[in-house]
Amino acid sequence: MIASVHGTVLAVRLDAAVVEVGGVGMLVQATPATLAGLRVGSTARLHTSLVVREDSLTLFGFAEADEREVFEVVQTVSGVGPRLALAMLAVHTPEGLRRAVADEDLTALMRVPGIGRKGAQRIVLELADRLGAPTGATTGVPAPPAGPDGRDQVVEALVGLGWNAKAAGDAVAAVLEGSEGPVAPEEVAGLLRGALRLLGGQRG
């Protein structure tokens, strides 16, 4: 079990980062929020979870240990694998997931691509009392790393979370209706929140 990695960030993509550990570049899958905190050339420490499959070894990384713990717990739900678990943490913070399960908020859970009503009901049923009680801390939608034009970054992040390119592009365009020019880095978080709200509403 690789519980953490600590080293120099060699590359940051929309869905993963490469961290050099002992001369070896390790590819770590992560959420947009975790990736947003990484910078090429800087030193990073990520809490990790290694998922072993017959044909692959995949490392998932998180800025906080709590995220890793929630990632591992939600995979105990039947039908929830690592990709869906990562998508859940991309749309909701750990506290947001605790709140959704505690409140039996199916709509909030269905905002995650790949989770329908039956899946949301199963998550609530199987995770009851397993995630812990919500603390009441403020939660928000994490932002993807911003490039020269945040519009393209948000579309690509949404595609990475499971929506098709057209739906993602349409949602971003709807949020930006009337706006012209590139999206600045400081506007990316708000754009992602707005697009997720629209896409979540369409799924509900």
mmCIF file of C-alpha atoms in Angstrom:
data_model
loop_
_atom_site.group_PDB
_atom_site.id
_atom_site.type_symbol
_atom_site.label_atom_id
_atom_site.label_comp_id
_atom_site.label_asym_id
_atom_site.label_seq_id
_atom_site.Cartn_x
_atom_site.Cartn_y
_atom_site.Cartn_z
ATOM 1 C CA MET A 1 0.000 0.000 0.000
ATOM 2 C CA ILE A 2 1.421 3.372 -1.037
ATOM 3 C CA ALA A 3 -0.062 5.691 1.598
ATOM 4 C CA SER A 4 1.561 8.909 0.366
ATOM 5 C CA VAL A 5 3.985 10.376 -2.131
ATOM 6 C CA HIS A 6 6.319 13.301 -1.569
ATOM 7 C CA GLY A 7 8.412 14.876 -4.280
ATOM 8 C CA THR A 8 8.737 17.368 -7.101
ATOM 9 C CA VAL A 9 5.751 17.951 -9.385
ATOM 10 C CA LEU A 10 6.902 17.236 -12.943
ATOM 11 C CA ALA A 11 3.599 17.745 -14.739
ATOM 12 C CA VAL A 12 -0.016 18.650 -14.019
ATOM 13 C CA ARG A 13 -2.831 17.537 -16.311
ATOM 14 C CA LEU A 14 -6.577 17.949 -16.013
ATOM 15 C CA ASP A 15 -7.013 14.517 -14.452
ATOM 16 C CA ALA A 16 -3.607 13.615 -13.031
ATOM 17 C CA ALA A 17 -0.156 14.800 -11.988
ATOM 18 C CA VAL A 18 3.300 13.307 -12.248
ATOM 19 C CA VAL A 19 5.292 13.480 -9.008
ATOM 20 C CA GLU A 20 8.956 12.472 -8.954
ATOM 21 C CA VAL A 21 9.734 10.223 -5.985
ATOM 22 C CA GLY A 22 13.266 8.891 -5.639
ATOM 23 C CA GLY A 23 13.996 9.516 -9.308
ATOM 24 C CA VAL A 24 10.783 7.796 -10.460
ATOM 25 C CA GLY A 25 7.900 9.771 -11.950
ATOM 26 C CA MET A 26 4.644 8.515 -10.433
ATOM 27 C CA LEU A 27 1.368 9.203 -12.253
ATOM 28 C CA VAL A 28 -1.275 10.123 -9.689
ATOM 29 C CA GLN A 29 -4.949 10.479 -10.611
ATOM 30 C CA ALA A 30 -6.632 13.283 -8.668
ATOM 31 C CA THR A 31 -9.611 15.615 -8.440
ATOM 32 C CA PRO A 32 -9.591 19.121 -9.972
ATOM 33 C CA ALA A 33 -9.347 20.607 -6.461
ATOM 34 C CA THR A 34 -6.200 18.654 -5.606
ATOM 35 C CA LEU A 35 -4.616 19.388 -8.972
ATOM 36 C CA ALA A 36 -5.399 23.086 -8.616
ATOM 37 C CA GLY A 37 -3.046 23.214 -5.636
ATOM 38 C CA LEU A 38 -0.071 21.730 -7.512
ATOM 39 C CA ARG A 39 2.537 23.669 -9.439
ATOM 40 C CA VAL A 40 5.178 22.247 -11.764
ATOM 41 C CA GLY A 41 8.591 22.439 -10.107
ATOM 42 C CA SER A 42 7.214 22.720 -6.577
ATOM 43 C CA THR A 43 7.313 20.041 -3.892
ATOM 44 C CA ALA A 44 4.067 18.279 -3.060
ATOM 45 C CA ARG A 45 2.851 15.663 -0.607
ATOM 46 C CA LEU A 46 -0.263 13.718 -1.564
ATOM 47 C CA HIS A 47 -2.185 11.170 0.474
ATOM 48 C CA THR A 48 -2.653 8.225 -1.858
ATOM 49 C CA SER A 49 -4.682 5.100 -2.393
ATOM 50 C CA LEU A 50 -3.396 2.336 -4.664
ATOM 51 C CA VAL A 51 -6.068 0.469 -6.617
ATOM 52 C CA VAL A 52 -4.901 -2.931 -7.863
ATOM 53 C CA ARG A 53 -6.574 -4.571 -10.825
ATOM 54 C CA GLU A 54 -5.653 -7.645 -12.821
ATOM 55 C CA ASP A 55 -4.210 -5.537 -15.619
ATOM 56 C CA SER A 56 -3.294 -2.295 -13.895
ATOM 57 C CA LEU A 57 -2.032 -0.467 -10.818
ATOM 58 C CA THR A 58 -3.579 2.984 -10.429
ATOM 59 C CA LEU A 59 -2.550 5.535 -7.837
ATOM 60 C CA PHE A 60 -5.097 8.114 -6.672
ATOM 61 C CA GLY A 61 -3.917 11.169 -4.756
ATOM 62 C CA PHE A 62 -5.564 13.667 -2.417
ATOM 63 C CA ALA A 63 -4.531 16.885 -0.728
ATOM 64 C CA GLU A 64 -6.128 15.797 2.569
ATOM 65 C CA ALA A 65 -6.185 12.434 4.343
ATOM 66 C CA ASP A 66 -9.941 12.842 4.888
ATOM 67 C CA GLU A 67 -10.497 12.824 1.123
ATOM 68 C CA ARG A 68 -8.573 9.572 0.793
ATOM 69 C CA GLU A 69 -10.579 7.970 3.586
ATOM 70 C CA VAL A 70 -13.887 9.006 2.013
ATOM 71 C CA PHE A 71 -12.634 7.787 -1.390
ATOM 72 C CA GLU A 72 -11.976 4.346 0.077
ATOM 73 C CA VAL A 73 -15.209 4.164 2.082
ATOM 74 C CA VAL A 74 -17.529 5.046 -0.821
ATOM 75 C CA GLN A 75 -16.016 2.222 -2.858
ATOM 76 C CA THR A 76 -17.548 -0.244 -0.417
ATOM 77 C CA VAL A 77 -20.925 0.606 -1.974
ATOM 78 C CA SER A 78 -21.923 -1.966 -4.570
ATOM 79 C CA GLY A 79 -21.445 -0.551 -8.054
ATOM 80 C CA VAL A 80 -19.052 2.221 -6.989
ATOM 81 C CA GLY A 81 -15.523 1.845 -8.330
ATOM 82 C CA PRO A 82 -12.527 4.160 -8.040
ATOM 83 C CA ARG A 83 -13.441 6.329 -11.037
ATOM 84 C CA LEU A 84 -16.941 6.996 -9.727
ATOM 85 C CA ALA A 85 -15.574 7.557 -6.224
ATOM 86 C CA LEU A 86 -13.150 10.145 -7.632
ATOM 87 C CA ALA A 87 -15.985 11.825 -9.540
ATOM 88 C CA MET A 88 -17.974 12.044 -6.295
ATOM 89 C CA LEU A 89 -15.083 13.886 -4.666
ATOM 90 C CA ALA A 90 -14.685 16.125 -7.695
ATOM 91 C CA VAL A 91 -18.300 17.287 -7.460
ATOM 92 C CA HIS A 92 -18.581 17.271 -3.651
ATOM 93 C CA THR A 93 -16.119 17.804 -0.812
ATOM 94 C CA PRO A 94 -15.985 15.064 1.861
ATOM 95 C CA GLU A 95 -18.186 17.256 4.060
ATOM 96 C CA GLY A 96 -20.631 17.724 1.193
ATOM 97 C CA LEU A 97 -20.906 13.958 0.739
ATOM 98 C CA ARG A 98 -21.447 13.461 4.467
ATOM 99 C CA ARG A 99 -24.203 16.053 4.402
ATOM 100 C CA ALA A 100 -25.850 14.510 1.326
ATOM 101 C CA VAL A 101 -25.862 11.034 2.890
ATOM 102 C CA ALA A 102 -27.019 12.275 6.296
ATOM 103 C CA ASP A 103 -29.840 14.321 4.746
ATOM 104 C CA GLU A 104 -30.666 11.580 2.205
ATOM 105 C CA ASP A 105 -30.253 14.249 -0.462
ATOM 106 C CA LEU A 106 -30.588 12.155 -3.614
ATOM 107 C CA THR A 107 -30.552 15.221 -5.858
ATOM 108 C CA ALA A 108 -27.117 16.235 -4.594
ATOM 109 C CA LEU A 109 -25.741 12.731 -5.169
ATOM 110 C CA MET A 110 -27.283 12.583 -8.649
ATOM 111 C CA ARG A 111 -25.230 15.611 -9.668
ATOM 112 C CA VAL A 112 -22.323 13.212 -10.005
ATOM 113 C CA PRO A 113 -22.163 11.775 -13.541
ATOM 114 C CA GLY A 114 -22.851 8.053 -13.428
ATOM 115 C CA ILE A 115 -25.155 8.187 -10.400
ATOM 116 C CA GLY A 116 -28.882 7.863 -11.042
ATOM 117 C CA ARG A 117 -31.726 7.765 -8.545
ATOM 118 C CA LYS A 118 -31.319 4.076 -7.712
ATOM 119 C CA GLY A 119 -27.577 4.497 -7.302
ATOM 120 C CA ALA A 120 -28.098 7.491 -5.021
ATOM 121 C CA GLN A 121 -30.569 5.519 -2.911
ATOM 122 C CA ARG A 122 -28.085 2.649 -2.635
ATOM 123 C CA ILE A 123 -25.317 5.052 -1.575
ATOM 124 C CA VAL A 124 -27.494 6.550 1.159
ATOM 125 C CA LEU A 125 -28.534 3.103 2.385
ATOM 126 C CA GLU A 126 -25.060 1.532 2.383
ATOM 127 C CA LEU A 127 -23.122 4.542 3.668
ATOM 128 C CA ALA A 128 -25.445 5.454 6.514
ATOM 129 C CA ASP A 129 -23.303 5.882 9.662
ATOM 130 C CA ARG A 130 -20.133 4.953 7.756
ATOM 131 C CA LEU A 131 -18.930 8.376 6.610
ATOM 132 C CA GLY A 132 -19.387 10.014 9.985
ATOM 133 C CA ALA A 133 -21.623 12.929 10.878
ATOM 134 C CA PRO A 134 -21.245 16.224 8.984
ATOM 135 C CA THR A 135 -19.466 18.901 10.991
ATOM 136 C CA GLY A 136 -21.272 21.869 9.495
ATOM 137 C CA ALA A 137 -18.109 23.217 7.874
ATOM 138 C CA THR A 138 -18.562 25.333 4.769
ATOM 139 C CA THR A 139 -18.286 23.272 1.610
ATOM 140 C CA GLY A 140 -17.836 24.260 -1.970
ATOM 141 C CA VAL A 141 -17.232 22.889 -5.429
ATOM 142 C CA PRO A 142 -13.520 22.482 -6.089
ATOM 143 C CA ALA A 143 -11.999 24.280 -9.060
ATOM 144 C CA PRO A 144 -9.901 22.750 -11.840
ATOM 145 C CA PRO A 145 -6.439 24.087 -12.581
ATOM 146 C CA ALA A 146 -6.792 27.215 -14.715
ATOM 147 C CA GLY A 147 -5.012 27.717 -18.011
ATOM 148 C CA PRO A 148 -4.904 30.741 -20.327
ATOM 149 C CA ASP A 149 -8.654 30.429 -20.935
ATOM 150 C CA GLY A 150 -10.592 28.950 -18.025
ATOM 151 C CA ARG A 151 -13.518 28.216 -20.348
ATOM 152 C CA ASP A 152 -11.636 25.385 -22.056
ATOM 153 C CA GLN A 153 -10.277 24.148 -18.732
ATOM 154 C CA VAL A 154 -13.769 23.853 -17.245
ATOM 155 C CA VAL A 155 -15.136 22.047 -20.320
ATOM 156 C CA GLU A 156 -12.264 19.548 -20.194
ATOM 157 C CA ALA A 157 -12.693 19.065 -16.443
ATOM 158 C CA LEU A 158 -16.413 18.338 -16.907
ATOM 159 C CA VAL A 159 -15.642 15.840 -19.672
ATOM 160 C CA GLY A 160 -13.152 14.186 -17.340
ATOM 161 C CA LEU A 161 -15.920 13.877 -14.752
ATOM 162 C CA GLY A 162 -18.140 11.953 -17.158
ATOM 163 C CA TRP A 163 -20.227 14.424 -19.150
ATOM 164 C CA ASN A 164 -19.930 14.442 -22.936
ATOM 165 C CA ALA A 165 -18.185 17.343 -24.637
ATOM 166 C CA LYS A 166 -21.361 18.844 -26.097
ATOM 167 C CA ALA A 167 -23.230 18.850 -22.772
ATOM 168 C CA ALA A 168 -20.202 20.332 -21.015
ATOM 169 C CA GLY A 169 -19.727 22.985 -23.683
ATOM 170 C CA ASP A 170 -23.417 23.900 -23.674
ATOM 171 C CA ALA A 171 -23.451 24.247 -19.881
ATOM 172 C CA VAL A 172 -20.392 26.496 -19.888
ATOM 173 C CA ALA A 173 -21.849 28.595 -22.716
ATOM 174 C CA ALA A 174 -25.124 28.957 -20.806
ATOM 175 C CA VAL A 175 -23.345 30.160 -17.677
ATOM 176 C CA LEU A 176 -21.289 32.615 -19.735
ATOM 177 C CA GLU A 177 -24.208 33.836 -21.841
ATOM 178 C CA GLY A 178 -23.590 37.475 -22.690
ATOM 179 C CA SER A 179 -19.950 37.360 -21.615
ATOM 180 C CA GLU A 180 -17.139 37.796 -24.104
ATOM 181 C CA GLY A 181 -13.424 37.156 -24.000
ATOM 182 C CA PRO A 182 -11.402 34.559 -22.081
ATOM 183 C CA VAL A 183 -12.251 33.446 -18.570
ATOM 184 C CA ALA A 184 -9.706 34.631 -16.016
ATOM 185 C CA PRO A 185 -8.213 32.138 -13.501
ATOM 186 C CA GLU A 186 -10.083 33.722 -10.598
ATOM 187 C CA GLU A 187 -13.394 33.138 -12.415
ATOM 188 C CA VAL A 188 -12.879 29.421 -13.000
ATOM 189 C CA ALA A 189 -14.347 28.229 -9.683
ATOM 190 C CA GLY A 190 -17.573 30.155 -10.211
ATOM 191 C CA LEU A 191 -17.874 28.932 -13.784
ATOM 192 C CA LEU A 192 -17.434 25.318 -12.678
ATOM 193 C CA ARG A 193 -20.053 25.726 -9.934
ATOM 194 C CA GLY A 194 -22.543 27.202 -12.389
ATOM 195 C CA ALA A 195 -21.971 24.500 -15.005
ATOM 196 C CA LEU A 196 -22.327 21.735 -12.401
ATOM 197 C CA ARG A 197 -25.587 23.247 -11.176
ATOM 198 C CA LEU A 198 -26.984 23.243 -14.703
ATOM 199 C CA LEU A 199 -25.804 19.725 -15.474
ATOM 200 C CA GLY A 200 -27.014 18.457 -12.106
ATOM 201 C CA GLY A 201 -30.439 19.958 -12.752
ATOM 202 C CA GLN A 202 -30.623 18.277 -16.146
ATOM 203 C CA ARG A 203 -29.811 14.923 -14.531
ATOM 204 C CA GLY A 204 -32.390 15.378 -11.814
#
